Amino acid sequence: MLVIDPSRIARVKGFLDELQYDVIHRALRPHYHVLPWPDFDDFAEAIECLPAPLRAAFDLLLLGKSFARKRAETLLDPLFIEDLLALNVLEEPTPAVIRTAGVSLLSFQGRYVFVSILPTYPTCRDTSIPVYLGPDSYTLAHNLPHGRPRDTVLDLGTGSGLQAILLAQASRKVVATDLHEDAVATARFNVALNGLQDTILVTAGDLYAPVEGERFDLIVSDAPYVPVPNSVPYPMYAAGGEDGMLVLGPLLDGVAAHLTPDGEAVLYAAGMGDQQRPFLTARLRALAERDNLTIDLVELFRIAIDNDLLNHTASLALAQPGETGTSPEWGALFERQGARVIYKVLIRIRHGAPLLRYIATGTGHLRATIEAADAE
Ligand SMILES: C[S@@+](CC[C@H](N)C(=O)[O-])C[C@H]1O[C@@H](n2cnc3c(N)ncnc32)[C@H](O)[C@@H]1O
């Protein structure tokens, strides 16, 4: 588990800034703003042109490669290596060899976040991904309502803490919660790494349990929503139970009780549906009626069920090498649920006249899509 030692963490940040880790990462990555992870081999090739210290930093911290400790201390600063070892970012699996303790350092818009190494990287040793960061995280990040300062913010299922970190700039207080103890520890570390301890409080617990009785001007979440057969073990970051609503259901149920009168919730989700619409529409309509909520459900894109099955087959093969063939469990689950399509969606919820508006023409940007629908 990462260690919170503010003075060492501040020094590590100083080293990273001096190396221009984020500036160079951004310059080398064509999809920096959309995809957190570069292709391993492409990035290894792209960094070959860099000065040796920067190349070593990316090899060690982003790609997760092992180094002889002496060599790393020659290429980087020995104090940097000592700090990273003391903070448990680095470990020494055998004497004189160092590597990260299963984490990878990504940067986004000038912020740094340690997260679990991508399972498809050859350096990954734990495919359960305790601290998740994926393309959906970035979709949510781009759709955070940055324009308006918020007094209080709740980031439910914070993972690495990225959304909380991005929102901290325009908020007085941000509470970030997660159920996974590694995510909580890592989010706390990332908050300190970005110098935001005075604004962000990271707490452990199930959904709203750590903030019972509190209300927020903004609630954001990218909670687990993947429909998973009961017979298949699946990592916590994504497992949504057979209907995908295991976490998303109680999260939606608790929104009204945790939003201030003028508050707003912005959620990223996915769900099964038929050819016409996500099954989520019925649930959201009932929620709007029950809790007097105005809800916009914006479709980002849809995936045909056969393609989604292939994705599950690929992720199972990663978790259990040697497993091949399409996943019969997921095929049966989709059949049982009558699903034909998986929808990726953004949801905006406010107190107001009970209304569910389903906007099937999402442009990828929540606010612009809603404004266009308002103008019609
Ligand atoms: C898909 S990840 C998203 C992480 C992060 N919000 C982001 O945008 O990158 C979902 C997160 O929800 C957390 N989680 C799962 N079930 C939870 C629950 N019942 N209560 C709180 N957090 C939960 C997971 O540990 C994981 O960190």
mmCIF file of C-alpha atoms and ligand atoms in Angstrom:
data_model
loop_
_atom_site.group_PDB
_atom_site.id
_atom_site.type_symbol
_atom_site.label_atom_id
_atom_site.label_comp_id
_atom_site.label_asym_id
_atom_site.label_seq_id
_atom_site.Cartn_x
_atom_site.Cartn_y
_atom_site.Cartn_z
ATOM 1 C CA MET A 1 0.000 0.000 0.000
ATOM 2 C CA LEU A 2 1.287 3.484 -0.849
ATOM 3 C CA VAL A 3 2.617 5.527 2.087
ATOM 4 C CA ILE A 4 1.498 9.119 2.685
ATOM 5 C CA ASP A 5 4.588 11.103 3.598
ATOM 6 C CA PRO A 6 3.834 14.689 2.542
ATOM 7 C CA SER A 7 7.426 15.915 2.341
ATOM 8 C CA ARG A 8 8.617 12.956 0.247
ATOM 9 C CA ILE A 9 5.507 13.202 -1.961
ATOM 10 C CA ALA A 10 6.128 16.926 -2.529
ATOM 11 C CA ARG A 11 9.734 16.180 -3.494
ATOM 12 C CA VAL A 12 8.600 13.454 -5.931
ATOM 13 C CA LYS A 13 6.214 15.956 -7.532
ATOM 14 C CA GLY A 14 9.129 18.394 -7.827
ATOM 15 C CA PHE A 15 11.210 15.776 -9.664
ATOM 16 C CA LEU A 16 8.310 14.979 -12.018
ATOM 17 C CA ASP A 17 7.715 18.657 -12.792
ATOM 18 C CA GLU A 18 11.422 19.168 -13.414
ATOM 19 C CA LEU A 19 11.429 16.226 -15.835
ATOM 20 C CA GLN A 20 8.331 17.743 -17.524
ATOM 21 C CA TYR A 21 6.697 14.326 -17.239
ATOM 22 C CA ASP A 22 3.209 15.541 -18.200
ATOM 23 C CA VAL A 23 4.358 17.948 -20.933
ATOM 24 C CA ILE A 24 6.367 15.237 -22.681
ATOM 25 C CA HIS A 25 3.719 12.560 -22.079
ATOM 26 C CA ARG A 26 1.180 14.852 -23.744
ATOM 27 C CA ALA A 27 3.497 15.654 -26.664
ATOM 28 C CA LEU A 28 4.212 11.988 -27.404
ATOM 29 C CA ARG A 29 0.610 10.743 -27.252
ATOM 30 C CA PRO A 30 -1.757 11.365 -30.185
ATOM 31 C CA HIS A 31 -4.742 10.271 -28.026
ATOM 32 C CA TYR A 32 -3.573 11.832 -24.744
ATOM 33 C CA HIS A 33 -6.935 13.547 -24.132
ATOM 34 C CA VAL A 34 -9.102 10.502 -24.870
ATOM 35 C CA LEU A 35 -7.249 7.346 -23.859
ATOM 36 C CA PRO A 36 -5.315 7.110 -20.593
ATOM 37 C CA TRP A 37 -3.089 4.297 -21.817
ATOM 38 C CA PRO A 38 -0.613 4.280 -24.696
ATOM 39 C CA ASP A 39 0.062 1.071 -26.587
ATOM 40 C CA PHE A 40 3.008 -0.485 -24.710
ATOM 41 C CA ASP A 41 5.266 -1.127 -27.745
ATOM 42 C CA ASP A 42 4.413 2.128 -29.531
ATOM 43 C CA PHE A 43 5.184 4.154 -26.421
ATOM 44 C CA ALA A 44 8.415 2.241 -25.757
ATOM 45 C CA GLU A 45 9.468 3.166 -29.309
ATOM 46 C CA ALA A 46 8.273 6.776 -29.033
ATOM 47 C CA ILE A 47 10.382 7.453 -25.925
ATOM 48 C CA GLU A 48 13.587 6.218 -27.574
ATOM 49 C CA CYS A 49 14.291 9.757 -28.839
ATOM 50 C CA LEU A 50 14.100 11.257 -25.336
ATOM 51 C CA PRO A 51 17.038 12.162 -23.091
ATOM 52 C CA ALA A 52 18.029 9.166 -20.933
ATOM 53 C CA PRO A 53 16.535 10.424 -17.608
ATOM 54 C CA LEU A 54 13.079 11.006 -19.131
ATOM 55 C CA ARG A 55 13.193 7.681 -20.950
ATOM 56 C CA ALA A 56 14.070 5.965 -17.678
ATOM 57 C CA ALA A 57 11.215 7.741 -15.862
ATOM 58 C CA PHE A 58 8.644 6.595 -18.432
ATOM 59 C CA ASP A 59 10.071 3.057 -18.637
ATOM 60 C CA LEU A 60 10.064 2.702 -14.867
ATOM 61 C CA LEU A 61 6.918 4.591 -13.852
ATOM 62 C CA LEU A 62 4.524 4.406 -16.799
ATOM 63 C CA LEU A 63 5.454 1.144 -18.531
ATOM 64 C CA GLY A 64 6.362 -0.575 -15.254
ATOM 65 C CA LYS A 65 9.692 -2.017 -16.435
ATOM 66 C CA SER A 66 12.245 -3.353 -13.939
ATOM 67 C CA PHE A 67 15.605 -1.630 -13.543
ATOM 68 C CA ALA A 68 18.895 -2.359 -11.866
ATOM 69 C CA ARG A 69 18.738 0.022 -8.896
ATOM 70 C CA LYS A 70 22.231 1.412 -9.551
ATOM 71 C CA ARG A 71 21.351 2.185 -13.155
ATOM 72 C CA ALA A 72 18.111 3.936 -12.182
ATOM 73 C CA GLU A 73 20.037 5.993 -9.597
ATOM 74 C CA THR A 74 22.532 7.026 -12.277
ATOM 75 C CA LEU A 75 19.876 8.000 -14.815
ATOM 76 C CA LEU A 76 17.510 9.635 -12.316
ATOM 77 C CA ASP A 77 18.296 11.254 -8.978
ATOM 78 C CA PRO A 78 19.201 8.732 -6.193
ATOM 79 C CA LEU A 79 16.982 10.757 -3.831
ATOM 80 C CA PHE A 80 14.047 10.362 -6.241
ATOM 81 C CA ILE A 81 14.527 6.584 -6.181
ATOM 82 C CA GLU A 82 14.901 6.593 -2.397
ATOM 83 C CA ASP A 83 11.673 8.598 -2.008
ATOM 84 C CA LEU A 84 9.747 6.310 -4.362
ATOM 85 C CA LEU A 85 10.960 3.254 -2.421
ATOM 86 C CA ALA A 86 10.044 4.826 0.930
ATOM 87 C CA LEU A 87 6.568 5.675 -0.409
ATOM 88 C CA ASN A 88 6.072 2.069 -1.628
ATOM 89 C CA VAL A 89 5.654 3.284 -5.208
ATOM 90 C CA LEU A 90 8.736 1.197 -5.969
ATOM 91 C CA GLU A 91 9.647 -2.193 -4.556
ATOM 92 C CA GLU A 92 12.859 -4.203 -4.623
ATOM 93 C CA PRO A 93 11.665 -7.738 -5.570
ATOM 94 C CA THR A 94 15.237 -9.031 -5.602
ATOM 95 C CA PRO A 95 18.295 -7.241 -4.188
ATOM 96 C CA ALA A 96 19.442 -4.381 -6.427
ATOM 97 C CA VAL A 97 16.449 -4.622 -8.788
ATOM 98 C CA ILE A 98 13.576 -2.131 -8.621
ATOM 99 C CA ARG A 99 10.130 -1.912 -10.218
ATOM 100 C CA THR A 100 6.801 -0.293 -9.351
ATOM 101 C CA ALA A 101 4.609 -2.101 -6.837
ATOM 102 C CA GLY A 102 1.931 -2.800 -9.480
ATOM 103 C CA VAL A 103 1.196 0.853 -10.169
ATOM 104 C CA SER A 104 1.733 3.053 -13.174
ATOM 105 C CA LEU A 105 2.028 6.849 -13.246
ATOM 106 C CA LEU A 106 -0.292 8.562 -15.713
ATOM 107 C CA SER A 107 -0.715 12.278 -16.157
ATOM 108 C CA PHE A 108 -3.737 14.217 -17.395
ATOM 109 C CA GLN A 109 -4.049 17.965 -17.851
ATOM 110 C CA GLY A 110 -1.178 18.715 -15.518
ATOM 111 C CA ARG A 111 -2.295 16.299 -12.792
ATOM 112 C CA TYR A 112 -0.523 13.078 -11.799
ATOM 113 C CA VAL A 113 -2.298 9.857 -10.851
ATOM 114 C CA PHE A 114 -0.907 6.490 -9.852
ATOM 115 C CA VAL A 115 -3.238 3.661 -10.962
ATOM 116 C CA SER A 116 -3.043 -0.128 -11.392
ATOM 117 C CA ILE A 117 -0.934 -1.168 -14.386
ATOM 118 C CA LEU A 118 -3.008 -1.938 -17.475
ATOM 119 C CA PRO A 119 -3.684 -5.727 -17.643
ATOM 120 C CA THR A 120 -2.562 -5.956 -21.273
ATOM 121 C CA TYR A 121 0.907 -4.603 -20.431
ATOM 122 C CA PRO A 122 3.506 -7.378 -20.176
ATOM 123 C CA THR A 123 4.603 -5.799 -16.876
ATOM 124 C CA CYS A 124 1.167 -6.297 -15.228
ATOM 125 C CA ARG A 125 1.110 -8.899 -12.453
ATOM 126 C CA ASP A 126 -2.419 -8.341 -11.023
ATOM 127 C CA THR A 127 -5.261 -8.338 -13.552
ATOM 128 C CA SER A 128 -7.928 -7.523 -10.928
ATOM 129 C CA ILE A 129 -7.150 -3.795 -11.352
ATOM 130 C CA PRO A 130 -7.724 -2.532 -7.791
ATOM 131 C CA VAL A 131 -7.227 1.092 -8.933
ATOM 132 C CA TYR A 132 -8.980 1.632 -12.239
ATOM 133 C CA LEU A 133 -8.496 4.284 -14.913
ATOM 134 C CA GLY A 134 -9.995 3.816 -18.371
ATOM 135 C CA PRO A 135 -11.424 5.651 -21.367
ATOM 136 C CA ASP A 136 -14.787 5.984 -19.549
ATOM 137 C CA SER A 137 -12.947 7.890 -16.788
ATOM 138 C CA TYR A 138 -11.783 10.404 -19.398
ATOM 139 C CA THR A 139 -15.256 10.650 -20.975
ATOM 140 C CA LEU A 140 -16.642 11.559 -17.558
ATOM 141 C CA ALA A 141 -13.731 13.944 -16.925
ATOM 142 C CA HIS A 142 -14.475 15.836 -20.156
ATOM 143 C CA ASN A 143 -18.142 16.076 -19.164
ATOM 144 C CA LEU A 144 -17.647 17.411 -15.652
ATOM 145 C CA PRO A 145 -19.412 20.750 -15.312
ATOM 146 C CA HIS A 146 -16.216 22.777 -15.022
ATOM 147 C CA GLY A 147 -17.782 26.136 -15.817
ATOM 148 C CA ARG A 148 -19.589 26.731 -12.516
ATOM 149 C CA PRO A 149 -17.784 26.813 -9.170
ATOM 150 C CA ARG A 150 -19.356 24.362 -6.683
ATOM 151 C CA ASP A 151 -19.249 24.632 -2.952
ATOM 152 C CA THR A 152 -19.428 20.908 -2.233
ATOM 153 C CA VAL A 153 -18.771 17.905 -4.480
ATOM 154 C CA LEU A 154 -19.150 14.143 -4.002
ATOM 155 C CA ASP A 155 -17.137 11.729 -6.178
ATOM 156 C CA LEU A 156 -18.653 8.263 -5.612
ATOM 157 C CA GLY A 157 -16.356 5.330 -6.426
ATOM 158 C CA THR A 158 -13.378 7.614 -6.898
ATOM 159 C CA GLY A 159 -10.820 4.956 -7.948
ATOM 160 C CA SER A 160 -7.589 6.888 -8.525
ATOM 161 C CA GLY A 161 -9.287 10.110 -7.391
ATOM 162 C CA LEU A 162 -8.985 11.699 -10.834
ATOM 163 C CA GLN A 163 -12.481 13.254 -10.993
ATOM 164 C CA ALA A 164 -12.135 14.665 -7.469
ATOM 165 C CA ILE A 165 -8.707 16.072 -8.348
ATOM 166 C CA LEU A 166 -10.036 17.749 -11.508
ATOM 167 C CA LEU A 167 -13.021 19.219 -9.647
ATOM 168 C CA ALA A 168 -11.025 20.474 -6.660
ATOM 169 C CA GLN A 169 -9.891 23.610 -8.466
ATOM 170 C CA ALA A 170 -13.402 25.113 -8.487
ATOM 171 C CA SER A 171 -14.776 23.651 -5.255
ATOM 172 C CA ARG A 172 -14.498 24.442 -1.563
ATOM 173 C CA LYS A 173 -14.812 20.838 -0.426
ATOM 174 C CA VAL A 174 -14.717 17.540 -2.327
ATOM 175 C CA VAL A 175 -15.517 14.196 -0.692
ATOM 176 C CA ALA A 176 -14.270 11.139 -2.592
ATOM 177 C CA THR A 177 -15.418 7.668 -1.531
ATOM 178 C CA ASP A 178 -14.546 4.136 -2.572
ATOM 179 C CA LEU A 179 -15.170 0.630 -1.266
ATOM 180 C CA HIS A 180 -11.835 -0.827 -2.362
ATOM 181 C CA GLU A 181 -9.110 -0.217 0.218
ATOM 182 C CA ASP A 182 -6.348 0.000 -2.426
ATOM 183 C CA ALA A 183 -8.345 2.619 -4.326
ATOM 184 C CA VAL A 184 -8.850 4.635 -1.122
ATOM 185 C CA ALA A 185 -5.133 4.491 -0.249
ATOM 186 C CA THR A 186 -4.077 5.356 -3.794
ATOM 187 C CA ALA A 187 -6.610 8.184 -4.148
ATOM 188 C CA ARG A 188 -5.288 9.663 -0.864
ATOM 189 C CA PHE A 189 -1.755 9.422 -2.232
ATOM 190 C CA ASN A 190 -2.776 11.046 -5.540
ATOM 191 C CA VAL A 191 -4.572 13.856 -3.708
ATOM 192 C CA ALA A 192 -1.353 14.576 -1.776
ATOM 193 C CA LEU A 193 0.719 14.283 -4.971
ATOM 194 C CA ASN A 194 -1.392 17.040 -6.510
ATOM 195 C CA GLY A 195 -1.228 19.158 -3.341
ATOM 196 C CA LEU A 196 -5.003 19.025 -2.715
ATOM 197 C CA GLN A 197 -5.210 17.625 0.837
ATOM 198 C CA ASP A 198 -6.930 20.802 2.068
ATOM 199 C CA THR A 199 -9.798 20.456 -0.410
ATOM 200 C CA ILE A 200 -10.338 16.716 -0.933
ATOM 201 C CA LEU A 201 -11.302 14.222 1.748
ATOM 202 C CA VAL A 202 -11.033 10.569 0.673
ATOM 203 C CA THR A 203 -13.173 8.184 2.726
ATOM 204 C CA ALA A 204 -13.718 4.429 2.625
ATOM 205 C CA GLY A 205 -17.168 2.878 2.427
ATOM 206 C CA ASP A 206 -20.093 1.583 0.439
ATOM 207 C CA LEU A 207 -21.693 4.240 -1.778
ATOM 208 C CA TYR A 208 -23.312 6.965 0.408
ATOM 209 C CA ALA A 209 -22.508 5.310 3.756
ATOM 210 C CA PRO A 210 -19.550 7.638 4.487
ATOM 211 C CA VAL A 211 -21.656 10.756 3.751
ATOM 212 C CA GLU A 212 -24.962 9.822 5.367
ATOM 213 C CA GLY A 213 -27.162 12.879 5.919
ATOM 214 C CA GLU A 214 -24.953 15.163 3.787
ATOM 215 C CA ARG A 215 -25.995 16.972 0.598
ATOM 216 C CA PHE A 216 -23.776 18.122 -2.272
ATOM 217 C CA ASP A 217 -23.954 20.697 -5.069
ATOM 218 C CA LEU A 218 -22.466 18.183 -7.466
ATOM 219 C CA ILE A 219 -22.349 14.388 -7.445
ATOM 220 C CA VAL A 220 -20.213 12.602 -10.034
ATOM 221 C CA SER A 221 -19.697 8.895 -10.561
ATOM 222 C CA ASP A 222 -18.539 6.243 -13.009
ATOM 223 C CA ALA A 223 -19.787 3.331 -10.905
ATOM 224 C CA PRO A 224 -19.538 -0.359 -11.855
ATOM 225 C CA TYR A 225 -22.215 -1.251 -14.406
ATOM 226 C CA VAL A 226 -21.003 -4.307 -16.332
ATOM 227 C CA PRO A 227 -23.643 -7.087 -16.306
ATOM 228 C CA VAL A 228 -21.800 -10.108 -14.909
ATOM 229 C CA PRO A 229 -23.115 -13.678 -14.601
ATOM 230 C CA ASN A 230 -23.300 -14.779 -10.942
ATOM 231 C CA SER A 231 -21.007 -17.715 -11.749
ATOM 232 C CA VAL A 232 -18.156 -15.483 -13.003
ATOM 233 C CA PRO A 233 -15.796 -13.778 -10.532
ATOM 234 C CA TYR A 234 -15.202 -10.231 -11.720
ATOM 235 C CA PRO A 235 -13.147 -7.277 -10.433
ATOM 236 C CA MET A 236 -14.910 -4.796 -8.172
ATOM 237 C CA TYR A 237 -14.228 -1.789 -10.414
ATOM 238 C CA ALA A 238 -16.713 -3.083 -13.002
ATOM 239 C CA ALA A 239 -18.927 -5.815 -11.505
ATOM 240 C CA GLY A 240 -22.577 -4.765 -11.728
ATOM 241 C CA GLY A 241 -24.344 -8.069 -10.992
ATOM 242 C CA GLU A 242 -26.587 -9.952 -13.431
ATOM 243 C CA ASP A 243 -28.620 -6.884 -14.449
ATOM 244 C CA GLY A 244 -25.751 -4.397 -14.173
ATOM 245 C CA MET A 245 -27.640 -2.500 -11.443
ATOM 246 C CA LEU A 246 -25.994 -3.954 -8.318
ATOM 247 C CA VAL A 247 -24.171 -0.680 -7.577
ATOM 248 C CA LEU A 248 -25.776 1.695 -10.078
ATOM 249 C CA GLY A 249 -29.293 0.956 -8.708
ATOM 250 C CA PRO A 250 -28.639 2.058 -5.084
ATOM 251 C CA LEU A 251 -26.487 4.910 -6.386
ATOM 252 C CA LEU A 252 -29.421 6.269 -8.421
ATOM 253 C CA ASP A 253 -31.825 5.646 -5.540
ATOM 254 C CA GLY A 254 -29.706 7.833 -3.242
ATOM 255 C CA VAL A 255 -29.186 10.813 -5.553
ATOM 256 C CA ALA A 256 -32.247 12.860 -4.504
ATOM 257 C CA ALA A 257 -31.417 12.565 -0.797
ATOM 258 C CA HIS A 258 -27.829 13.761 -1.351
ATOM 259 C CA LEU A 259 -28.293 16.667 -3.784
ATOM 260 C CA THR A 260 -28.782 20.257 -2.606
ATOM 261 C CA PRO A 261 -31.926 21.933 -4.051
ATOM 262 C CA ASP A 262 -29.929 23.425 -6.970
ATOM 263 C CA GLY A 263 -27.523 20.503 -7.171
ATOM 264 C CA GLU A 264 -26.713 18.341 -10.161
ATOM 265 C CA ALA A 265 -25.495 14.757 -10.615
ATOM 266 C CA VAL A 266 -23.404 13.759 -13.637
ATOM 267 C CA LEU A 267 -22.976 10.030 -14.069
ATOM 268 C CA TYR A 268 -21.299 7.838 -16.675
ATOM 269 C CA ALA A 269 -22.889 4.423 -17.127
ATOM 270 C CA ALA A 270 -23.566 1.604 -19.515
ATOM 271 C CA GLY A 271 -26.430 -0.805 -19.703
ATOM 272 C CA MET A 272 -28.220 -3.461 -21.665
ATOM 273 C CA GLY A 273 -31.110 -2.619 -23.920
ATOM 274 C CA ASP A 274 -33.164 -3.664 -26.912
ATOM 275 C CA GLN A 275 -32.762 -2.103 -30.367
ATOM 276 C CA GLN A 276 -34.826 0.949 -29.334
ATOM 277 C CA ARG A 277 -33.451 2.086 -25.973
ATOM 278 C CA PRO A 278 -31.517 1.133 -22.838
ATOM 279 C CA PHE A 279 -33.524 -0.772 -20.181
ATOM 280 C CA LEU A 280 -32.329 2.008 -17.862
ATOM 281 C CA THR A 281 -34.995 4.358 -19.296
ATOM 282 C CA ALA A 282 -37.816 2.536 -17.442
ATOM 283 C CA ARG A 283 -35.902 2.634 -14.159
ATOM 284 C CA LEU A 284 -35.018 6.316 -14.552
ATOM 285 C CA ARG A 285 -38.598 7.247 -15.445
ATOM 286 C CA ALA A 286 -39.824 5.580 -12.242
ATOM 287 C CA LEU A 287 -37.078 7.323 -10.252
ATOM 288 C CA ALA A 288 -37.996 10.721 -11.740
ATOM 289 C CA GLU A 289 -41.630 10.196 -10.673
ATOM 290 C CA ARG A 290 -40.778 8.861 -7.226
ATOM 291 C CA ASP A 291 -38.221 11.514 -6.232
ATOM 292 C CA ASN A 292 -39.327 14.541 -8.329
ATOM 293 C CA LEU A 293 -36.246 14.571 -10.514
ATOM 294 C CA THR A 294 -35.570 15.945 -13.981
ATOM 295 C CA ILE A 295 -33.312 13.454 -15.723
ATOM 296 C CA ASP A 296 -31.495 13.608 -19.064
ATOM 297 C CA LEU A 297 -30.216 10.290 -20.385
ATOM 298 C CA VAL A 298 -27.782 10.941 -23.225
ATOM 299 C CA GLU A 299 -26.687 8.042 -25.409
ATOM 300 C CA LEU A 300 -23.014 8.225 -26.358
ATOM 301 C CA PHE A 301 -22.783 5.100 -28.503
ATOM 302 C CA ARG A 302 -24.062 1.531 -28.714
ATOM 303 C CA ILE A 303 -22.313 -1.802 -29.036
ATOM 304 C CA ALA A 304 -24.057 -4.790 -30.653
ATOM 305 C CA ILE A 305 -24.337 -7.640 -28.169
ATOM 306 C CA ASP A 306 -22.111 -9.952 -30.245
ATOM 307 C CA ASN A 307 -19.273 -7.436 -30.097
ATOM 308 C CA ASP A 308 -19.729 -7.008 -26.360
ATOM 309 C CA LEU A 309 -19.511 -10.798 -26.004
ATOM 310 C CA LEU A 310 -16.153 -10.697 -27.783
ATOM 311 C CA ASN A 311 -14.953 -8.061 -25.293
ATOM 312 C CA HIS A 312 -15.877 -10.334 -22.373
ATOM 313 C CA THR A 313 -14.120 -13.249 -24.034
ATOM 314 C CA ALA A 314 -10.970 -11.130 -24.343
ATOM 315 C CA SER A 315 -11.085 -9.954 -20.719
ATOM 316 C CA LEU A 316 -11.631 -13.524 -19.458
ATOM 317 C CA ALA A 317 -8.662 -14.708 -21.511
ATOM 318 C CA LEU A 318 -6.527 -12.010 -19.884
ATOM 319 C CA ALA A 319 -7.624 -12.985 -16.368
ATOM 320 C CA GLN A 320 -7.287 -16.729 -17.040
ATOM 321 C CA PRO A 321 -4.613 -17.299 -19.697
ATOM 322 C CA GLY A 322 -5.374 -20.379 -21.772
ATOM 323 C CA GLU A 323 -9.155 -19.783 -21.754
ATOM 324 C CA THR A 324 -10.463 -19.511 -25.301
ATOM 325 C CA GLY A 325 -13.803 -19.392 -27.079
ATOM 326 C CA THR A 326 -16.704 -17.002 -26.589
ATOM 327 C CA SER A 327 -18.148 -16.758 -23.136
ATOM 328 C CA PRO A 328 -21.229 -19.031 -22.811
ATOM 329 C CA GLU A 329 -22.081 -17.503 -19.422
ATOM 330 C CA TRP A 330 -22.455 -14.004 -20.899
ATOM 331 C CA GLY A 331 -24.321 -15.331 -23.938
ATOM 332 C CA ALA A 332 -26.861 -16.980 -21.615
ATOM 333 C CA LEU A 333 -27.080 -13.863 -19.425
ATOM 334 C CA PHE A 334 -27.845 -11.570 -22.382
ATOM 335 C CA GLU A 335 -30.436 -14.088 -23.597
ATOM 336 C CA ARG A 336 -32.108 -14.184 -20.152
ATOM 337 C CA GLN A 337 -32.198 -10.387 -19.975
ATOM 338 C CA GLY A 338 -33.439 -10.017 -23.574
ATOM 339 C CA ALA A 339 -30.488 -7.717 -24.352
ATOM 340 C CA ARG A 340 -29.566 -6.896 -27.952
ATOM 341 C CA VAL A 341 -27.412 -3.818 -27.449
ATOM 342 C CA ILE A 342 -25.088 -2.324 -24.825
ATOM 343 C CA TYR A 343 -25.544 1.433 -24.469
ATOM 344 C CA LYS A 344 -22.878 3.801 -23.149
ATOM 345 C CA VAL A 345 -24.585 6.799 -21.608
ATOM 346 C CA LEU A 346 -24.211 9.971 -19.583
ATOM 347 C CA ILE A 347 -26.935 10.864 -17.097
ATOM 348 C CA ARG A 348 -27.701 14.303 -15.666
ATOM 349 C CA ILE A 349 -30.056 14.502 -12.681
ATOM 350 C CA ARG A 350 -31.519 17.587 -10.966
ATOM 351 C CA HIS A 351 -34.416 18.259 -8.609
ATOM 352 C CA GLY A 352 -37.410 19.455 -10.621
ATOM 353 C CA ALA A 353 -40.539 18.480 -12.483
ATOM 354 C CA PRO A 354 -40.601 14.679 -12.826
ATOM 355 C CA LEU A 355 -39.270 14.034 -16.301
ATOM 356 C CA LEU A 356 -37.051 11.579 -18.107
ATOM 357 C CA ARG A 357 -35.710 12.807 -21.409
ATOM 358 C CA TYR A 358 -33.883 10.178 -23.482
ATOM 359 C CA ILE A 359 -31.593 11.798 -26.045
ATOM 360 C CA ALA A 360 -30.407 9.167 -28.498
ATOM 361 C CA THR A 361 -28.285 11.583 -30.518
ATOM 362 C CA GLY A 362 -25.486 12.241 -28.063
ATOM 363 C CA THR A 363 -22.476 14.002 -29.555
ATOM 364 C CA GLY A 364 -20.116 12.821 -26.848
ATOM 365 C CA HIS A 365 -20.572 16.082 -24.944
ATOM 366 C CA LEU A 366 -23.318 16.086 -22.337
ATOM 367 C CA ARG A 367 -23.918 19.820 -21.996
ATOM 368 C CA ALA A 368 -23.836 20.575 -25.720
ATOM 369 C CA THR A 369 -26.224 17.686 -26.399
ATOM 370 C CA ILE A 370 -28.678 18.805 -23.720
ATOM 371 C CA GLU A 371 -28.530 22.420 -24.900
ATOM 372 C CA ALA A 372 -29.225 21.319 -28.482
ATOM 373 C CA ALA A 373 -32.184 19.216 -27.292
ATOM 374 C CA ASP A 374 -33.458 22.184 -25.215
ATOM 375 C CA ALA A 375 -33.352 24.411 -28.305
ATOM 376 C CA GLU A 376 -35.491 22.019 -30.388
HETATM 377 C C1 LIG B 1 -15.188 2.149 -13.069
HETATM 378 S S1 LIG B 1 -14.315 2.566 -11.603
HETATM 379 C C2 LIG B 1 -14.275 4.331 -11.794
HETATM 380 C C3 LIG B 1 -13.178 5.011 -11.017
HETATM 381 C C4 LIG B 1 -13.140 6.525 -11.134
HETATM 382 N N1 LIG B 1 -14.355 7.148 -10.681
HETATM 383 C C5 LIG B 1 -12.822 6.975 -12.521
HETATM 384 O O1 LIG B 1 -13.599 7.752 -13.093
HETATM 385 O O2 LIG B 1 -11.768 6.586 -13.031
HETATM 386 C C6 LIG B 1 -15.509 2.283 -10.335
HETATM 387 C C7 LIG B 1 -15.013 2.517 -8.921
HETATM 388 O O3 LIG B 1 -16.113 2.258 -8.015
HETATM 389 C C8 LIG B 1 -15.623 1.581 -6.870
HETATM 390 N N2 LIG B 1 -16.754 0.862 -6.252
HETATM 391 C C9 LIG B 1 -17.308 -0.321 -6.607
HETATM 392 N N3 LIG B 1 -18.352 -0.621 -5.814
HETATM 393 C C10 LIG B 1 -18.470 0.398 -4.926
HETATM 394 C C11 LIG B 1 -19.369 0.693 -3.858
HETATM 395 N N4 LIG B 1 -20.367 -0.152 -3.548
HETATM 396 N N5 LIG B 1 -19.181 1.813 -3.136
HETATM 397 C C12 LIG B 1 -18.164 2.670 -3.445
HETATM 398 N N6 LIG B 1 -17.294 2.446 -4.454
HETATM 399 C C13 LIG B 1 -17.444 1.343 -5.203
HETATM 400 C C14 LIG B 1 -14.539 0.670 -7.410
HETATM 401 O O4 LIG B 1 -13.662 0.242 -6.396
HETATM 402 C C15 LIG B 1 -13.897 1.582 -8.478
HETATM 403 O O5 LIG B 1 -12.852 2.328 -7.919
#
